Tab-separated table of N, CA and C in Angstrom:
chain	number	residue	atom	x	y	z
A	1	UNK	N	0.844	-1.173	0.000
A	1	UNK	CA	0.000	0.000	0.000
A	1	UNK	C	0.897	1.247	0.000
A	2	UNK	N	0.993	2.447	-0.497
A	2	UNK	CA	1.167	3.314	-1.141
A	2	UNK	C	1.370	3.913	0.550
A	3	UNK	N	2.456	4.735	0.398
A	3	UNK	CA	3.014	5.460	2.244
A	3	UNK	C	2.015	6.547	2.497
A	4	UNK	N	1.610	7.246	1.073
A	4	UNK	CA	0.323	7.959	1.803
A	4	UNK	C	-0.938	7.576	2.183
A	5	UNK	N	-1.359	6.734	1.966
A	5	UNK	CA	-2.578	6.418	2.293
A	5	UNK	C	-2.280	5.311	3.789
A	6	UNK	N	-1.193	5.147	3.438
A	6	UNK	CA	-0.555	4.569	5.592
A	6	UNK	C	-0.493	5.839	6.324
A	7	UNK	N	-0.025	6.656	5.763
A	7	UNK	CA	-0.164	8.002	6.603
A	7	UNK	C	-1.267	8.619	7.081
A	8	UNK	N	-1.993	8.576	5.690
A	8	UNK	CA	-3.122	8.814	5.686
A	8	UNK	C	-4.418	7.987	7.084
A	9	UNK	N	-4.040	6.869	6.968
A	9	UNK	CA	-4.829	6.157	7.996
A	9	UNK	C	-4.600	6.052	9.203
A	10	UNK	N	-2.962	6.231	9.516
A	10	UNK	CA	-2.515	6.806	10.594
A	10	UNK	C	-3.074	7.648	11.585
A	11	UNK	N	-3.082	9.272	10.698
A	11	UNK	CA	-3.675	9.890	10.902
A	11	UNK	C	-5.245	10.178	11.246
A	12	UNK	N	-5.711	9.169	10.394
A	12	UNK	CA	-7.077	9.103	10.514
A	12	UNK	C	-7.559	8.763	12.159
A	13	UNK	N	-6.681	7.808	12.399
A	13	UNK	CA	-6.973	6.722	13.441
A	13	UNK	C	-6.610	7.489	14.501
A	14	UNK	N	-5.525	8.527	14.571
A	14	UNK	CA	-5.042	9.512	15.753
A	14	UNK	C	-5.938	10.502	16.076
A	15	UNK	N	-6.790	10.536	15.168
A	15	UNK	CA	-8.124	11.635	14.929
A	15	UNK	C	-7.013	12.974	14.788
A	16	UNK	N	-6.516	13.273	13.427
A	16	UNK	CA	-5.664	14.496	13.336
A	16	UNK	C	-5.687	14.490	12.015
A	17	UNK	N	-6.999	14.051	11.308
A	17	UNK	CA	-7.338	14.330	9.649
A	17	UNK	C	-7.750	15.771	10.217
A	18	UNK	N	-7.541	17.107	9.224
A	18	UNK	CA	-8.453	18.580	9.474
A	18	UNK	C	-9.607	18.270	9.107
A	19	UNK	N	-10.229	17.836	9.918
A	19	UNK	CA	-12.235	17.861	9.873
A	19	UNK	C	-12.494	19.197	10.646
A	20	UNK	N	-13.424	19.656	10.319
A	20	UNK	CA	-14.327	21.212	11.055
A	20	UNK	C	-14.135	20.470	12.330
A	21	UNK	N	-14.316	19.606	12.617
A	21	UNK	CA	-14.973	19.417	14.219
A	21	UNK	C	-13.094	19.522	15.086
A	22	UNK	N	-12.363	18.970	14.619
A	22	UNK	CA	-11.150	19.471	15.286
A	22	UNK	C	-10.383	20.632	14.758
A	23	UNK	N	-10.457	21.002	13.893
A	23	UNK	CA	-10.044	22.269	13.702
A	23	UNK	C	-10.921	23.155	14.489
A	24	UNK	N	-11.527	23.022	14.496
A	24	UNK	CA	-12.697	23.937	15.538
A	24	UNK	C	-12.646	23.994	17.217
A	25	UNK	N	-12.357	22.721	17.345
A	25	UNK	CA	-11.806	22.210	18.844
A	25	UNK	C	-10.100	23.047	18.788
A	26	UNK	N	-9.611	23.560	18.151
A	26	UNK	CA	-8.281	23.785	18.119
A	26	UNK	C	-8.005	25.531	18.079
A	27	UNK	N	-9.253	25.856	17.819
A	27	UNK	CA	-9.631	27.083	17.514
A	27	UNK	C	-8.962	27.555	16.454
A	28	UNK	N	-8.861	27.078	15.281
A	28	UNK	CA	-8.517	27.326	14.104
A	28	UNK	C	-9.546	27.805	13.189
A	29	UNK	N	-10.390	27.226	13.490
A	29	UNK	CA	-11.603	28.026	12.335
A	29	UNK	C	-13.384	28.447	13.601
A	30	UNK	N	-13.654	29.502	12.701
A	30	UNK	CA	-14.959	29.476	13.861
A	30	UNK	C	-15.511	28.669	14.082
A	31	UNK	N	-16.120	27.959	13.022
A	31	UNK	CA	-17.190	26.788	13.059
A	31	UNK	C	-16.815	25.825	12.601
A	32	UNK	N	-17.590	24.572	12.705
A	32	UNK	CA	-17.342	23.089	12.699
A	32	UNK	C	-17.719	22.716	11.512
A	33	UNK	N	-19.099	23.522	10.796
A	33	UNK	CA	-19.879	23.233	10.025
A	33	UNK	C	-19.016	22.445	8.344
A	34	UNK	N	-19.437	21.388	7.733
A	34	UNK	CA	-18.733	21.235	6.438
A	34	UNK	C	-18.614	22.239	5.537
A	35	UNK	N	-17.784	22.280	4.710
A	35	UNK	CA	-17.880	23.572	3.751
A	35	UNK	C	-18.384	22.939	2.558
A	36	UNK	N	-18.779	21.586	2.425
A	36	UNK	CA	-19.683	21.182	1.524
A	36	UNK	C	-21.146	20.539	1.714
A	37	UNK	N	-21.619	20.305	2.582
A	37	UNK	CA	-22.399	20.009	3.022
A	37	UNK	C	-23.416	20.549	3.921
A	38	UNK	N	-22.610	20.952	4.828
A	38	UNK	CA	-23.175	22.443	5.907
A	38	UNK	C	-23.786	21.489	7.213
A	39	UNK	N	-23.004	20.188	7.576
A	39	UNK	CA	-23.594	19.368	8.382
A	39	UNK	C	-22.413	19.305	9.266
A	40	UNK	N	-22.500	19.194	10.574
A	40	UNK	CA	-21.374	18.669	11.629
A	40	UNK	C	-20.480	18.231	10.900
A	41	UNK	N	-19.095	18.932	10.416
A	41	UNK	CA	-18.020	18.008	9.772
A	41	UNK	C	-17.257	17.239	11.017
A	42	UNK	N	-16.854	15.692	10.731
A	42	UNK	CA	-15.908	15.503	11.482
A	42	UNK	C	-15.719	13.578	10.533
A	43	UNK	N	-14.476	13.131	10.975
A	43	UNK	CA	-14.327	12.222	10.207
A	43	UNK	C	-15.282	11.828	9.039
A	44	UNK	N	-16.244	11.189	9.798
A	44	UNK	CA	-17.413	10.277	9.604
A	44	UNK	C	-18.053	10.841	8.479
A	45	UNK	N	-18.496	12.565	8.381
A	45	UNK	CA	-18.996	12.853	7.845
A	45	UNK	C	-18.313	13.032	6.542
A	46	UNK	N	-17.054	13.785	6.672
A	46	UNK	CA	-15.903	13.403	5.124
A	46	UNK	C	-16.019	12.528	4.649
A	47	UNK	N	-15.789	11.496	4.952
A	47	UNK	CA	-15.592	9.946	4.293
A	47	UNK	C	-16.803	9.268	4.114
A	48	UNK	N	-17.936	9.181	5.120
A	48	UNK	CA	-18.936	8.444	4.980
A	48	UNK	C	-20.378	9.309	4.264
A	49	UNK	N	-20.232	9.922	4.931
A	49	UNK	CA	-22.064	11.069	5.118
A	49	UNK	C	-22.096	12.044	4.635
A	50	UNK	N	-20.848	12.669	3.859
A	50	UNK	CA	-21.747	14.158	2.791
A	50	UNK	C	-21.838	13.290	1.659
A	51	UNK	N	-22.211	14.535	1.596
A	51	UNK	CA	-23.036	14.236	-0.164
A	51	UNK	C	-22.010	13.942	-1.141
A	52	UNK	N	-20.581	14.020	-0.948
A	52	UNK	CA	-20.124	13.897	-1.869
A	52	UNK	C	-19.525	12.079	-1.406
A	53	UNK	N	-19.050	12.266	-0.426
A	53	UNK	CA	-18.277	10.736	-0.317
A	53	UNK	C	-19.762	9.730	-0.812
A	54	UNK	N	-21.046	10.380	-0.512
A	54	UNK	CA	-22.133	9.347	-0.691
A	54	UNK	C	-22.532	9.002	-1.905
A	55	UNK	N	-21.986	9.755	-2.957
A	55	UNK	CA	-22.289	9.636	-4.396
A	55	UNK	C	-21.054	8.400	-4.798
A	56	UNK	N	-19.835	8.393	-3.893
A	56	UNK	CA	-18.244	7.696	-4.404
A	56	UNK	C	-19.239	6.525	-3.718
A	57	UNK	N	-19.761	5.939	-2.387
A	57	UNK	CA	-20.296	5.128	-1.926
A	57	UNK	C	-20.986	4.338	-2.606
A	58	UNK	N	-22.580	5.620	-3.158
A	58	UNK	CA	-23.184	4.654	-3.590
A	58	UNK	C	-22.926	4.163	-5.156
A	59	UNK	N	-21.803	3.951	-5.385
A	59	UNK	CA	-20.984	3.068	-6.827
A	59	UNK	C	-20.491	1.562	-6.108
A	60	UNK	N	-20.249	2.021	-4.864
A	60	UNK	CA	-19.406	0.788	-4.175
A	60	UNK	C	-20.974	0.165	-3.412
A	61	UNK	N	-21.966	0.547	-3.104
A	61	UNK	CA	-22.867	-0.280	-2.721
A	61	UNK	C	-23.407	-1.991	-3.430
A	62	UNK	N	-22.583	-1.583	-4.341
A	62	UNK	CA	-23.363	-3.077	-5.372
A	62	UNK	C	-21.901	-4.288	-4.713
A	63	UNK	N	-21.346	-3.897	-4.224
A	63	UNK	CA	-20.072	-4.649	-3.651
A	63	UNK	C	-20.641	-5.287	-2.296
A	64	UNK	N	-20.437	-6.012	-1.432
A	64	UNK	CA	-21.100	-6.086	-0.164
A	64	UNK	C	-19.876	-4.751	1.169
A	65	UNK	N	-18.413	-4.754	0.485
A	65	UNK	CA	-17.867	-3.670	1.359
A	65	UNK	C	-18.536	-2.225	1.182
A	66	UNK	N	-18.902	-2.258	0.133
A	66	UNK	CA	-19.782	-0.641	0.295
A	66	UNK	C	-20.939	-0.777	1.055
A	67	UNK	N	-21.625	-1.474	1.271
A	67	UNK	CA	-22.833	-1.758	1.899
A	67	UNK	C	-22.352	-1.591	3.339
A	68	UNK	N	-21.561	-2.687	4.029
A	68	UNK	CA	-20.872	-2.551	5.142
A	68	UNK	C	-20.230	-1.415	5.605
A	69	UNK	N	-19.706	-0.660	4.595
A	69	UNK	CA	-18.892	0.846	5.118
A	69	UNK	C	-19.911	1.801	5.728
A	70	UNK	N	-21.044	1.886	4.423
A	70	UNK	CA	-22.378	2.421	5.118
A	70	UNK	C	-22.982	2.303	6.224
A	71	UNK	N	-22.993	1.035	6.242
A	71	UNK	CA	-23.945	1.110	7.297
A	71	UNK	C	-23.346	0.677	8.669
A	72	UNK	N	-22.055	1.296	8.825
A	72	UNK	CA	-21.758	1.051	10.080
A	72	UNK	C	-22.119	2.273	11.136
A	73	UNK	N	-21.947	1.966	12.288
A	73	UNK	CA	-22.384	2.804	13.338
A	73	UNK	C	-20.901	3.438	14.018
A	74	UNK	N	-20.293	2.977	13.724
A	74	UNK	CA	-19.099	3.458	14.660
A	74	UNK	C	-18.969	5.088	14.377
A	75	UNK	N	-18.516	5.853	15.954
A	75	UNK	CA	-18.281	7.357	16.342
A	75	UNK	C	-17.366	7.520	16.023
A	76	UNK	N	-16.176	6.378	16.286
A	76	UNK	CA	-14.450	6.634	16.174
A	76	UNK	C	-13.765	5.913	15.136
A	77	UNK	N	-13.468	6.416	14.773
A	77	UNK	CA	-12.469	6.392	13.288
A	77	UNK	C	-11.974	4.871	13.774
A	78	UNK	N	-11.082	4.777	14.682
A	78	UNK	CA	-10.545	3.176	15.032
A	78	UNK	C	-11.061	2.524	14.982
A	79	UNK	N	-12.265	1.988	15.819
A	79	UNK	CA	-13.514	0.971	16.167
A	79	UNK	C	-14.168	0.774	14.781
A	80	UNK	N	-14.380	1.572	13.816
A	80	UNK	CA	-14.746	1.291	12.323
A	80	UNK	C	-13.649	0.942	11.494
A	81	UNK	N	-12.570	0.865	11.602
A	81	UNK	CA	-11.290	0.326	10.623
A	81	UNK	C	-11.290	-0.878	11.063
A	82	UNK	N	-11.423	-1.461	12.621
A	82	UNK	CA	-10.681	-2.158	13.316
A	82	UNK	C	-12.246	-3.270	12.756
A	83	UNK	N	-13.265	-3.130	12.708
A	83	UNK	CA	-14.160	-3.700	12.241
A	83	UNK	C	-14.643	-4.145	10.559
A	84	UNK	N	-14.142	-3.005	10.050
A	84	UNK	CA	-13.880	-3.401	8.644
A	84	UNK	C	-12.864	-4.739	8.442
A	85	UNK	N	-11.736	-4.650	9.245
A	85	UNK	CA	-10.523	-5.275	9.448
A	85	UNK	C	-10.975	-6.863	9.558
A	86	UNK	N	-12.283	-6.848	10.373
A	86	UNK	CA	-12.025	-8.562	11.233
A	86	UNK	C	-13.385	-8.995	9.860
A	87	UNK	N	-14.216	-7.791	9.447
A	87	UNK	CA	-15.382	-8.481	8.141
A	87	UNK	C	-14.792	-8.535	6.931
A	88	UNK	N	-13.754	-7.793	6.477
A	88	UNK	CA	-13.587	-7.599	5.008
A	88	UNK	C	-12.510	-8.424	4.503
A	89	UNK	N	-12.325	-9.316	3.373
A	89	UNK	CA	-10.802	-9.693	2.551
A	89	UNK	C	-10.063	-8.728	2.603
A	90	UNK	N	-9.224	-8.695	2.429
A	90	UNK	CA	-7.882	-8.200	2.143
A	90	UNK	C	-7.893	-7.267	0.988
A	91	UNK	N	-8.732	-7.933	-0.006
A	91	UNK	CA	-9.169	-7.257	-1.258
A	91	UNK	C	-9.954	-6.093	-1.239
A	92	UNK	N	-10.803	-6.462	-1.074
A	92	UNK	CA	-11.885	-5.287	-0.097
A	92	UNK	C	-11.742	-4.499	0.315
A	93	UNK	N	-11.276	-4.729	1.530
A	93	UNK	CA	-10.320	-3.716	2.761
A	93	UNK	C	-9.216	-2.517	1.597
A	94	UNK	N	-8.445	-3.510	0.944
A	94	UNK	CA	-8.033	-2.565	0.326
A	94	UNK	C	-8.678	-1.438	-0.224
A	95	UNK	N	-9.849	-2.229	-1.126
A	95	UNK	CA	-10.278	-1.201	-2.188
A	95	UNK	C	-10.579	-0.552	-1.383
A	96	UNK	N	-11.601	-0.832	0.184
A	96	UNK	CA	-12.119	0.548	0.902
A	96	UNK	C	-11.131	1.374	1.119
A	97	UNK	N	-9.980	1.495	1.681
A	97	UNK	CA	-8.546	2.082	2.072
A	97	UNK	C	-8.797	3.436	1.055
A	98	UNK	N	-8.596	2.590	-0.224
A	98	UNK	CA	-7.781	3.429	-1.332
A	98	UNK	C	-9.296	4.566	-1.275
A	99	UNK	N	-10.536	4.118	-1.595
A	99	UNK	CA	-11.714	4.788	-1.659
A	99	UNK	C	-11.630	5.806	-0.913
A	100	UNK	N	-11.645	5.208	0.318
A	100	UNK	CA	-11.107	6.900	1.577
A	100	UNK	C	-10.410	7.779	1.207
A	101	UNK	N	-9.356	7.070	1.237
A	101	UNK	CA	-8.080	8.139	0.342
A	101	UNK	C	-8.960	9.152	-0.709
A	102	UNK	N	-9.321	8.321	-1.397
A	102	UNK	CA	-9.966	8.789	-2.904
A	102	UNK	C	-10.651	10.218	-2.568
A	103	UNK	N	-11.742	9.882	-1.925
A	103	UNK	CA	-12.771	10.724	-1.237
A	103	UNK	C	-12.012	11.837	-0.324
A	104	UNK	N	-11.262	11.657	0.481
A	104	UNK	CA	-10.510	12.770	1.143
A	104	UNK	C	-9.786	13.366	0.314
A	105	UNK	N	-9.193	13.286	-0.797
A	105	UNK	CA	-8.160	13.942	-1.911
A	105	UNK	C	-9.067	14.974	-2.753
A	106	UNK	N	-10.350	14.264	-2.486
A	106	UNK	CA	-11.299	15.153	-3.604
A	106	UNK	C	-12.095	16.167	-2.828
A	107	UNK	N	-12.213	15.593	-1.484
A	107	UNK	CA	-12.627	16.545	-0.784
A	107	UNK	C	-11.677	18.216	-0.377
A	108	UNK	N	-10.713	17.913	-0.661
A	108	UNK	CA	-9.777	18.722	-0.176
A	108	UNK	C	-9.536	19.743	-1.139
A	109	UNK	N	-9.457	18.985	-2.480
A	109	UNK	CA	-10.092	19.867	-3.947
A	109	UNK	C	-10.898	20.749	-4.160
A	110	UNK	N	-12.158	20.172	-3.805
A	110	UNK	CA	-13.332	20.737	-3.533
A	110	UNK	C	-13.541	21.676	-2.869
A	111	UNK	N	-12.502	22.486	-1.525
A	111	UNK	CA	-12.675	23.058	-0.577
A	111	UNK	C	-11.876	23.986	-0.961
A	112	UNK	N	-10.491	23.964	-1.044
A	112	UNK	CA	-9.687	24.470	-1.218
A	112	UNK	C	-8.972	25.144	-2.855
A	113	UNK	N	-9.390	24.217	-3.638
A	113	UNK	CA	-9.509	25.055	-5.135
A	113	UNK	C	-10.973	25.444	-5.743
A	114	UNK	N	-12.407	25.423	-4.716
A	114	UNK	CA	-13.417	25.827	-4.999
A	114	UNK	C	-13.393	24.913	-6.586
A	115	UNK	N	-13.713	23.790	-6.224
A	115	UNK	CA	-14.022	23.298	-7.366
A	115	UNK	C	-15.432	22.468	-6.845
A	116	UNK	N	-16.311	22.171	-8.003
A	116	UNK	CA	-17.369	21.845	-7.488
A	116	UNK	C	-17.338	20.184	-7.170
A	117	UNK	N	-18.018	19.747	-6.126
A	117	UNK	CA	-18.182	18.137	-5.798
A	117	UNK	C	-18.230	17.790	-6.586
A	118	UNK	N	-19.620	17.449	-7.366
A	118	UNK	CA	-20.139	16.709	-8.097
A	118	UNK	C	-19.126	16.849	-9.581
A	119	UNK	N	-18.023	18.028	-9.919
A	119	UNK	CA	-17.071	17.523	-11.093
A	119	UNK	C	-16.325	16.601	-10.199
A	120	UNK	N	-15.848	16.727	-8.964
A	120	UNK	CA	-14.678	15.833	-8.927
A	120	UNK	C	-15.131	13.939	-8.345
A	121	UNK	N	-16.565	13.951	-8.800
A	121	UNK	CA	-16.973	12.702	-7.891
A	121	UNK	C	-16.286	11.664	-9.239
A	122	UNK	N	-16.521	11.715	-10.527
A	122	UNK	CA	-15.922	10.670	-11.959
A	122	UNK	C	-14.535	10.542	-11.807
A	123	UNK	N	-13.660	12.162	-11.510
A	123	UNK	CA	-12.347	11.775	-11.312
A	123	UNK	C	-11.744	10.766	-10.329
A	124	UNK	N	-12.268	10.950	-8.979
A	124	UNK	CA	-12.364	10.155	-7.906
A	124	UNK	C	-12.827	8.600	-7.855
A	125	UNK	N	-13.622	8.122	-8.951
A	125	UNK	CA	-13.897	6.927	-9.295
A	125	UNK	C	-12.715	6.270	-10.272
A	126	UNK	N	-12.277	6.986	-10.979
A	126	UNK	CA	-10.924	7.034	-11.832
A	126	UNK	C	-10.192	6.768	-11.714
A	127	UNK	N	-9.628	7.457	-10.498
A	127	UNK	CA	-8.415	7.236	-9.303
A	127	UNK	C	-8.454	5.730	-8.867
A	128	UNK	N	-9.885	5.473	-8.380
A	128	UNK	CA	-10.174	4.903	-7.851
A	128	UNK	C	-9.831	3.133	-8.429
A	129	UNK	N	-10.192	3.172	-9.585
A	129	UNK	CA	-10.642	1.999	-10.886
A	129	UNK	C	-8.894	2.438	-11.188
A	130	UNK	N	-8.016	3.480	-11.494
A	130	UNK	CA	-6.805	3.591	-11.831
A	130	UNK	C	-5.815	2.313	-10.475
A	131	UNK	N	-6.578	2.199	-9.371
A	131	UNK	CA	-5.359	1.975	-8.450
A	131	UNK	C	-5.421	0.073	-8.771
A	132	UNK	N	-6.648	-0.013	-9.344
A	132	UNK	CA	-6.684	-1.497	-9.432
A	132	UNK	C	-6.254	-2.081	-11.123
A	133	UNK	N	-5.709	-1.146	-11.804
A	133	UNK	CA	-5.477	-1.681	-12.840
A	133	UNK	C	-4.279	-2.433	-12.832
Protein backbone atom coordinates (compact mmCIF):
# COMPACT_ATOMS: atom_id res chain seq x y z
CA UNK A 1 0.00 0.00 0.00
CA UNK A 2 1.17 3.31 -1.14
CA UNK A 3 3.01 5.46 2.24
CA UNK A 4 0.32 7.96 1.80
CA UNK A 5 -2.58 6.42 2.29
CA UNK A 6 -0.55 4.57 5.59
CA UNK A 7 -0.16 8.00 6.60
CA UNK A 8 -3.12 8.81 5.69
CA UNK A 9 -4.83 6.16 8.00
CA UNK A 10 -2.51 6.81 10.59
CA UNK A 11 -3.68 9.89 10.90
CA UNK A 12 -7.08 9.10 10.51
CA UNK A 13 -6.97 6.72 13.44
CA UNK A 14 -5.04 9.51 15.75
CA UNK A 15 -8.12 11.64 14.93
CA UNK A 16 -5.66 14.50 13.34
CA UNK A 17 -7.34 14.33 9.65
CA UNK A 18 -8.45 18.58 9.47
CA UNK A 19 -12.24 17.86 9.87
CA UNK A 20 -14.33 21.21 11.05
CA UNK A 21 -14.97 19.42 14.22
CA UNK A 22 -11.15 19.47 15.29
CA UNK A 23 -10.04 22.27 13.70
CA UNK A 24 -12.70 23.94 15.54
CA UNK A 25 -11.81 22.21 18.84
CA UNK A 26 -8.28 23.78 18.12
CA UNK A 27 -9.63 27.08 17.51
CA UNK A 28 -8.52 27.33 14.10
CA UNK A 29 -11.60 28.03 12.34
CA UNK A 30 -14.96 29.48 13.86
CA UNK A 31 -17.19 26.79 13.06
CA UNK A 32 -17.34 23.09 12.70
CA UNK A 33 -19.88 23.23 10.03
CA UNK A 34 -18.73 21.23 6.44
CA UNK A 35 -17.88 23.57 3.75
CA UNK A 36 -19.68 21.18 1.52
CA UNK A 37 -22.40 20.01 3.02
CA UNK A 38 -23.17 22.44 5.91
CA UNK A 39 -23.59 19.37 8.38
CA UNK A 40 -21.37 18.67 11.63
CA UNK A 41 -18.02 18.01 9.77
CA UNK A 42 -15.91 15.50 11.48
CA UNK A 43 -14.33 12.22 10.21
CA UNK A 44 -17.41 10.28 9.60
CA UNK A 45 -19.00 12.85 7.85
CA UNK A 46 -15.90 13.40 5.12
CA UNK A 47 -15.59 9.95 4.29
CA UNK A 48 -18.94 8.44 4.98
CA UNK A 49 -22.06 11.07 5.12
CA UNK A 50 -21.75 14.16 2.79
CA UNK A 51 -23.04 14.24 -0.16
CA UNK A 52 -20.12 13.90 -1.87
CA UNK A 53 -18.28 10.74 -0.32
CA UNK A 54 -22.13 9.35 -0.69
CA UNK A 55 -22.29 9.64 -4.40
CA UNK A 56 -18.24 7.70 -4.40
CA UNK A 57 -20.30 5.13 -1.93
CA UNK A 58 -23.18 4.65 -3.59
CA UNK A 59 -20.98 3.07 -6.83
CA UNK A 60 -19.41 0.79 -4.18
CA UNK A 61 -22.87 -0.28 -2.72
CA UNK A 62 -23.36 -3.08 -5.37
CA UNK A 63 -20.07 -4.65 -3.65
CA UNK A 64 -21.10 -6.09 -0.16
CA UNK A 65 -17.87 -3.67 1.36
CA UNK A 66 -19.78 -0.64 0.30
CA UNK A 67 -22.83 -1.76 1.90
CA UNK A 68 -20.87 -2.55 5.14
CA UNK A 69 -18.89 0.85 5.12
CA UNK A 70 -22.38 2.42 5.12
CA UNK A 71 -23.95 1.11 7.30
CA UNK A 72 -21.76 1.05 10.08
CA UNK A 73 -22.38 2.80 13.34
CA UNK A 74 -19.10 3.46 14.66
CA UNK A 75 -18.28 7.36 16.34
CA UNK A 76 -14.45 6.63 16.17
CA UNK A 77 -12.47 6.39 13.29
CA UNK A 78 -10.54 3.18 15.03
CA UNK A 79 -13.51 0.97 16.17
CA UNK A 80 -14.75 1.29 12.32
CA UNK A 81 -11.29 0.33 10.62
CA UNK A 82 -10.68 -2.16 13.32
CA UNK A 83 -14.16 -3.70 12.24
CA UNK A 84 -13.88 -3.40 8.64
CA UNK A 85 -10.52 -5.27 9.45
CA UNK A 86 -12.03 -8.56 11.23
CA UNK A 87 -15.38 -8.48 8.14
CA UNK A 88 -13.59 -7.60 5.01
CA UNK A 89 -10.80 -9.69 2.55
CA UNK A 90 -7.88 -8.20 2.14
CA UNK A 91 -9.17 -7.26 -1.26
CA UNK A 92 -11.89 -5.29 -0.10
CA UNK A 93 -10.32 -3.72 2.76
CA UNK A 94 -8.03 -2.56 0.33
CA UNK A 95 -10.28 -1.20 -2.19
CA UNK A 96 -12.12 0.55 0.90
CA UNK A 97 -8.55 2.08 2.07
CA UNK A 98 -7.78 3.43 -1.33
CA UNK A 99 -11.71 4.79 -1.66
CA UNK A 100 -11.11 6.90 1.58
CA UNK A 101 -8.08 8.14 0.34
CA UNK A 102 -9.97 8.79 -2.90
CA UNK A 103 -12.77 10.72 -1.24
CA UNK A 104 -10.51 12.77 1.14
CA UNK A 105 -8.16 13.94 -1.91
CA UNK A 106 -11.30 15.15 -3.60
CA UNK A 107 -12.63 16.54 -0.78
CA UNK A 108 -9.78 18.72 -0.18
CA UNK A 109 -10.09 19.87 -3.95
CA UNK A 110 -13.33 20.74 -3.53
CA UNK A 111 -12.68 23.06 -0.58
CA UNK A 112 -9.69 24.47 -1.22
CA UNK A 113 -9.51 25.06 -5.13
CA UNK A 114 -13.42 25.83 -5.00
CA UNK A 115 -14.02 23.30 -7.37
CA UNK A 116 -17.37 21.85 -7.49
CA UNK A 117 -18.18 18.14 -5.80
CA UNK A 118 -20.14 16.71 -8.10
CA UNK A 119 -17.07 17.52 -11.09
CA UNK A 120 -14.68 15.83 -8.93
CA UNK A 121 -16.97 12.70 -7.89
CA UNK A 122 -15.92 10.67 -11.96
CA UNK A 123 -12.35 11.77 -11.31
CA UNK A 124 -12.36 10.15 -7.91
CA UNK A 125 -13.90 6.93 -9.30
CA UNK A 126 -10.92 7.03 -11.83
CA UNK A 127 -8.42 7.24 -9.30
CA UNK A 128 -10.17 4.90 -7.85
CA UNK A 129 -10.64 2.00 -10.89
CA UNK A 130 -6.80 3.59 -11.83
CA UNK A 131 -5.36 1.97 -8.45
CA UNK A 132 -6.68 -1.50 -9.43
CA UNK A 133 -5.48 -1.68 -12.84
Amino acid sequence: MPSKIQVFLWRLIRQSIPTGDILHHKNMVPQSACAICGMQDSWRDALLDCNMSKYVWALETKRSSGLLVRESTFLEAHGWLASLMQSLSQEDLTRVVVTVRAIWYARIKAIHDEQSFRSLCLPTISLIGSFWS
